XYZ file of C-alpha atoms in Angstrom:
426
model
C 13.050 6.788 26.943
C 9.821 7.713 25.174
C 10.214 9.269 21.741
C 7.825 11.907 20.358
C 7.388 11.691 16.580
C 6.803 15.093 14.971
C 5.131 15.692 11.624
C 8.178 15.911 9.325
C 9.045 18.404 6.616
C 8.279 16.464 3.433
C 9.720 19.187 1.197
C 8.333 21.107 -1.794
C 7.077 23.902 0.477
C 4.467 21.684 2.124
C 3.882 22.879 5.695
C 0.559 21.326 6.671
C -1.538 18.223 6.138
C -4.733 16.576 7.321
C -4.806 13.312 9.251
C -6.794 10.848 7.160
C -6.541 7.604 9.102
C -4.503 6.064 11.914
C -3.169 2.598 11.074
C -2.227 1.885 14.692
C -3.823 2.541 18.082
C -2.590 3.391 21.552
C -1.118 0.294 23.152
C -0.139 -1.331 19.839
C 3.380 -2.593 19.243
C 5.025 -0.992 16.232
C 8.087 -1.994 14.193
C 10.619 0.203 12.446
C 9.229 1.519 9.121
C 5.755 0.176 9.879
C 3.117 2.564 8.448
C 1.458 4.469 11.303
C -0.794 7.104 9.789
C -2.153 8.329 6.462
C -2.029 12.080 5.905
C -3.295 14.179 3.023
C -0.695 16.642 1.843
C -0.859 18.697 -1.350
C -3.238 16.434 -3.303
C -1.590 13.160 -2.232
C -2.405 10.786 0.606
C 0.837 9.392 2.001
C 1.718 6.973 4.779
C 4.180 8.017 7.493
C 6.284 5.116 8.825
C 7.501 4.618 12.366
C 11.128 5.717 12.878
C 11.645 3.157 15.658
C 10.193 0.079 17.302
C 8.210 0.193 20.549
C 4.715 0.620 21.922
C 2.330 3.399 20.962
C 1.895 5.416 24.146
C -0.094 8.359 22.826
C -1.754 9.636 19.654
C -1.860 13.421 19.575
C -4.202 13.981 16.646
C -7.456 12.533 15.381
C -8.706 11.782 11.908
C -9.680 15.076 10.294
C -7.232 17.189 12.289
C -5.082 19.741 10.494
C -1.418 19.329 11.441
C 1.642 21.447 10.727
C 5.310 20.615 10.336
C 6.730 20.130 13.833
C 3.424 19.210 15.491
C 3.543 16.213 17.860
C 1.863 13.228 16.239
C 2.607 10.123 18.288
C 4.641 9.041 21.314
C 6.561 5.732 21.070
C 8.178 4.052 24.043
C 8.160 0.963 26.250
C 5.089 -0.607 27.845
C 4.183 1.248 31.043
C 6.506 4.153 30.324
C 5.261 7.648 31.189
C 4.251 9.974 28.388
C 6.505 13.070 28.232
C 4.766 16.168 29.561
C 5.106 18.002 26.232
C 3.139 15.254 24.538
C 0.274 15.221 27.079
C -3.187 16.027 25.702
C -4.134 19.672 25.721
C -7.189 19.184 27.930
C -6.381 17.546 31.275
C -8.512 14.847 32.845
C -9.473 17.351 35.516
C -10.853 19.673 32.880
C -12.751 16.871 31.165
C -14.343 15.635 34.397
C -15.079 19.058 35.889
C -18.363 19.475 37.733
C -21.395 20.340 35.593
C -21.853 23.560 37.555
C -18.522 24.836 36.276
C -19.571 24.161 32.690
C -22.801 25.996 33.236
C -21.105 29.176 34.412
C -21.605 32.143 32.072
C -18.736 32.941 29.722
C -17.157 36.254 30.688
C -13.985 37.971 29.561
C -12.224 36.763 32.713
C -13.390 33.152 32.521
C -12.723 33.128 28.772
C -9.022 33.696 29.303
C -8.839 31.505 32.434
C -10.265 28.260 31.095
C -9.271 26.106 28.139
C -12.314 24.912 26.193
C -12.956 21.174 26.477
C -13.173 19.716 22.967
C -11.779 16.845 20.969
C -8.962 17.484 18.435
C -11.463 16.915 15.647
C -13.800 19.583 17.013
C -10.869 21.982 17.450
C -9.899 21.419 13.813
C -13.489 22.106 12.733
C -13.461 25.345 14.742
C -10.211 26.457 13.082
C -11.642 25.791 9.621
C -14.836 27.714 10.410
C -13.075 30.574 12.179
C -14.857 29.983 15.498
C -13.264 30.967 18.815
C -13.912 28.060 21.166
C -13.539 30.288 24.236
C -16.806 32.000 23.284
C -18.769 28.749 23.372
C -20.359 26.887 26.285
C -20.441 23.270 25.202
C -23.633 21.246 25.182
C -21.842 17.922 25.630
C -21.147 16.054 28.863
C -19.383 18.228 31.456
C -19.394 21.189 29.107
C -17.584 19.475 26.262
C -17.906 21.440 23.004
C -19.418 19.367 20.204
C -19.218 19.750 16.416
C -22.846 20.925 16.440
C -21.933 23.749 18.832
C -19.188 24.945 16.495
C -21.439 24.751 13.426
C -24.185 26.727 15.167
C -21.715 29.372 16.346
C -20.340 29.676 12.806
C -23.885 30.247 11.535
C -24.259 33.177 13.912
C -26.656 31.456 16.296
C -26.282 31.097 20.017
C -24.769 27.806 21.079
C -26.708 25.435 23.297
C -25.702 26.240 26.869
C -25.965 24.083 29.939
C -29.187 24.684 31.929
C -28.951 27.841 33.997
C -32.354 27.868 35.705
C -31.876 26.823 39.358
C -35.196 24.921 39.469
C -34.140 22.560 36.656
C -32.683 19.268 37.817
C -29.354 18.127 36.429
C -30.980 15.125 34.773
C -33.569 17.204 32.944
C -33.040 18.381 29.413
C -33.633 21.974 28.299
C -36.657 22.526 26.063
C -36.085 21.503 22.486
C -35.070 24.387 20.262
C -36.770 24.885 16.885
C -33.614 23.670 15.153
C -34.197 20.202 16.606
C -36.895 19.564 14.006
C -34.407 20.158 11.198
C -31.836 17.699 9.805
C -28.754 17.480 12.072
C -26.446 19.044 9.475
C -28.779 21.946 8.756
C -28.586 25.368 10.428
C -31.330 27.987 10.272
C -30.580 31.436 8.876
C -32.715 34.482 8.147
C -33.061 33.368 4.514
C -33.636 29.684 5.177
C -31.846 26.498 6.279
C -28.253 25.962 5.179
C -25.811 23.087 5.420
C -22.179 23.887 6.243
C -19.632 21.451 4.861
C -16.015 21.856 6.026
C -13.589 22.408 3.167
C -11.274 19.472 2.626
C -7.521 19.933 2.519
C -7.548 19.025 -1.182
C -10.212 21.619 -1.969
C -8.179 24.315 -0.208
C -5.012 23.273 -2.055
C -6.863 23.487 -5.395
C -8.338 26.874 -4.491
C -4.934 28.249 -3.550
C -3.330 26.935 -6.738
C -6.052 28.398 -8.968
C -5.945 31.786 -7.259
C -2.159 31.911 -7.441
C -2.149 31.012 -11.128
C -4.686 33.695 -12.022
C -2.762 36.285 -10.008
C 0.616 35.378 -11.500
C -0.025 34.563 -15.161
C -1.557 36.683 -17.908
C -3.995 34.056 -19.177
C -4.966 33.979 -22.849
C -6.706 31.085 -24.609
C -6.321 30.228 -28.300
C -8.788 27.761 -29.890
C -8.446 25.725 -33.085
C -10.759 23.217 -34.762
C -9.469 19.779 -35.754
C -10.851 17.133 -38.075
C -10.040 13.876 -36.260
C -11.989 11.548 -38.540
C -8.887 9.635 -39.665
C -7.505 9.493 -36.133
C -10.751 8.017 -34.781
C -10.839 5.460 -37.603
C -7.323 4.233 -36.755
C -8.094 4.230 -33.039
C -11.264 2.168 -33.467
C -9.404 -0.259 -35.700
C -6.577 -0.763 -33.199
C -8.527 -0.714 -29.933
C -10.032 -4.262 -29.951
C -6.822 -6.034 -30.940
C -4.641 -4.102 -28.478
C -7.013 -4.709 -25.594
C -7.217 -8.401 -26.486
C -3.465 -8.848 -26.904
C -2.159 -6.969 -23.881
C -5.219 -6.551 -21.692
C -4.840 -2.777 -21.532
C -7.782 -0.390 -21.639
C -6.719 1.497 -24.749
C -8.049 5.051 -25.005
C -7.584 7.735 -27.646
C -5.774 10.013 -25.181
C -2.240 8.650 -25.915
C -2.570 9.859 -29.530
C -3.111 13.414 -28.313
C -0.287 13.165 -25.774
C 2.205 11.874 -28.356
C 1.145 14.584 -30.822
C 1.626 17.147 -28.057
C 5.120 15.911 -27.223
C 6.089 16.095 -30.890
C 4.744 19.657 -31.096
C 6.508 20.698 -27.889
C 9.822 19.661 -29.441
C 9.261 22.238 -32.169
C 7.881 24.866 -29.770
C 9.941 24.529 -26.565
C 8.452 27.720 -25.073
C 5.307 25.727 -24.293
C 7.359 23.180 -22.335
C 9.100 25.741 -20.158
C 8.960 27.775 -16.979
C 10.439 31.142 -16.029
C 12.918 31.888 -13.250
C 12.109 35.555 -12.741
C 14.644 35.936 -9.948
C 17.466 34.875 -12.264
C 15.885 36.539 -15.288
C 15.966 33.247 -17.230
C 13.655 31.151 -19.343
C 13.945 27.478 -18.322
C 13.414 25.286 -21.399
C 12.714 21.707 -20.285
C 14.432 19.120 -22.432
C 12.257 16.389 -20.953
C 8.539 15.848 -21.409
C 6.503 15.149 -18.284
C 2.862 15.532 -19.257
C 0.328 16.256 -16.540
C -3.150 14.814 -17.011
C -6.012 16.447 -15.126
C -8.173 13.769 -13.461
C -11.676 14.453 -12.193
C -12.082 12.763 -8.788
C -14.988 12.811 -6.317
C -12.927 15.063 -4.018
C -11.555 17.454 -6.641
C -9.100 17.853 -9.497
C -5.798 15.962 -9.270
C -3.020 16.124 -11.886
C -0.811 13.011 -12.017
C 2.174 13.207 -14.336
C 3.274 10.813 -17.094
C 7.052 11.072 -16.771
C 9.228 11.004 -19.914
C 6.230 10.685 -22.226
C 8.501 10.980 -25.260
C 10.105 7.595 -24.489
C 6.880 5.568 -24.149
C 4.821 3.930 -26.867
C 1.072 4.473 -26.931
C 0.177 1.081 -25.456
C 2.529 1.594 -22.512
C 1.212 5.115 -22.065
C -2.412 3.933 -22.148
C -1.699 1.474 -19.334
C 0.086 4.133 -17.281
C -2.664 6.710 -17.803
C -5.338 4.230 -16.704
C -3.315 3.284 -13.627
C -2.600 6.878 -12.623
C -6.239 7.893 -13.080
C -7.516 4.986 -11.021
C -5.088 5.657 -8.173
C -5.820 9.393 -8.331
C -9.508 8.667 -7.694
C -8.669 6.376 -4.772
C -6.092 8.879 -3.432
C -3.190 6.423 -3.693
C -0.735 8.535 -5.680
C 2.691 9.292 -4.260
C 3.933 12.872 -4.060
C 6.419 12.165 -6.849
C 3.585 11.159 -9.182
C 1.974 14.608 -9.005
C 5.182 16.645 -9.331
C 7.536 17.624 -12.099
C 5.088 18.297 -14.922
C 6.246 20.391 -17.873
C 2.924 20.813 -19.723
C -0.605 19.730 -18.767
C -3.531 18.251 -20.710
C -7.116 18.457 -19.511
C -9.544 16.199 -21.371
C -12.871 17.994 -20.941
C -14.599 16.442 -23.950
C -16.261 13.441 -22.269
C -18.032 15.823 -19.863
C -19.575 17.917 -22.663
C -19.416 21.579 -23.567
C -18.090 23.254 -26.698
C -14.765 24.422 -25.278
C -13.342 25.839 -22.050
C -10.484 28.082 -20.924
C -8.407 25.987 -18.479
C -6.152 27.637 -15.893
C -2.393 27.113 -16.203
C -0.812 24.641 -13.796
C 2.032 26.645 -12.235
C 4.940 26.965 -12.856
C 4.169 25.738 -16.382
C 3.451 28.208 -19.168
C 0.651 26.393 -21.005
C -2.209 23.928 -20.627
C -3.931 22.048 -23.469
C -7.697 21.526 -23.523
C -9.203 18.565 -25.403
C -12.871 19.101 -26.101
C -15.864 17.134 -27.325
C -15.499 15.001 -30.466
C -18.711 14.935 -32.460
C -19.957 14.422 -35.984
C -20.646 17.706 -37.763
C -21.313 18.717 -41.365
C -18.322 20.451 -42.933
C -17.330 21.494 -46.423
C -14.618 19.423 -48.134
C -13.742 20.021 -51.804
C -16.935 21.974 -52.316
C -19.164 19.275 -50.843
C -20.888 18.988 -47.486
C -19.694 15.873 -45.667
C -20.008 14.556 -42.107
C -16.719 14.464 -40.204
C -15.574 13.904 -36.629
C -14.687 17.403 -35.443
C -13.380 18.812 -32.170
C -11.981 21.991 -30.654
C -8.498 22.103 -29.169
C -7.393 24.960 -26.935
C -4.199 26.211 -25.366
C -4.230 28.579 -22.409
C -0.843 30.261 -22.168
C 0.974 32.910 -20.154
C 0.953 35.979 -22.388
C 3.778 37.531 -20.371
C 6.256 35.168 -22.010
C 4.419 33.684 -25.022
C 3.076 35.823 -27.852
C -0.292 35.194 -29.471
C 1.348 34.553 -32.847
C 3.467 31.778 -31.323
C 0.341 30.237 -29.773
C -1.368 30.300 -33.180
C 1.600 28.589 -34.839
C 1.826 26.050 -32.011
C -1.839 25.105 -32.293
C -1.718 24.897 -36.089
C 1.145 22.404 -35.830
C -0.691 20.418 -33.137
C -3.932 20.299 -35.142
C -2.027 19.139 -38.217
C -0.690 16.108 -36.334
C -3.968 15.013 -34.749
C -5.758 15.534 -38.064
C -3.166 13.492 -39.960
C -2.293 10.411 -37.860
C -0.029 9.040 -40.597
C 2.194 12.116 -40.307
C 2.134 11.703 -36.535
C 3.361 8.101 -36.829
C 6.162 9.163 -39.150
C 7.319 11.917 -36.801
C 7.275 9.944 -33.539
């Protein structure tokens, strides 16, 4: 008997995902646990395996479709077996092959409710993202099929291309070209000028929701300190060539800042905590999972270095490089982006004096590392050139006082400014 595979509940409150790529096709044989499809869910792209062996009878979603927990994804059965009625495609063959005259009929309130718009799953997903009601559109594709361009034009407020209505026009003739035809395909005219509409990716929407939630929940305050990292940079530059030659690891300066942070968090556990408001309790984490914000072409992703207190700097450098590379190629597992206790965002290489990062919920603080540059400073009454940088901590002022943030940052700056003390205290 054919089996319909539903999009499963993967936990952590995740209820929707986007189909990225099918790894099988209709008619293919599939084995138990063979990867079938890649889906993007909460900043990670994961593969869903087949729960049983058989033949792929039907795929019920296309790449780019938004799916929800419980949606039918794929039907698995025996060769020649009928597809269960519940898993049949939404638009019947009869609807797809309807006569052109039916597609050309004007859309009225009665016909709107009577017919189901003919469109691919991808086009339906695009319409959902753009807030377009497909029943208000007469498709310009074959047999009245609604195309992506129809949805985009409707979203822009323009009238969608309709099938020819003039009785003297032959079925094979094309309607006169509209002015928009002279514009790039992805461009839509508006009263102010041409615009390009780009559908929001699932990742972008996840980031937007997380940022909005954090700003609504936490009382954000940022404290900034200046650090003299001349000695730290000297040690780093001395060690870097030999470490990279000996172990083949791309050794960056970031592990120094992470280890100094872990040491500081031990002395200031409030910054490595979360709050259970329902229970009225402060949850002090006695483990140190440091999130590292990674800039990717598709948006910000925060992989987590688990148990950072137990790893030496060389091991950590290798792990950071690996996590960053796989974050950019969207190959992180869900576990690798969960469980952080405090986050670091290294903004310095991108420029700017300093920023005010947003807290990664449910954490209470995020550390900003800013640009390292040579600046003249006064030391013992003399002007000297030193490697200086700003360090910031954005914290939730509901639970952490400004005085505690000042003490926390002073301790952190002391460690990164005095690498010998850092080594002693590791």
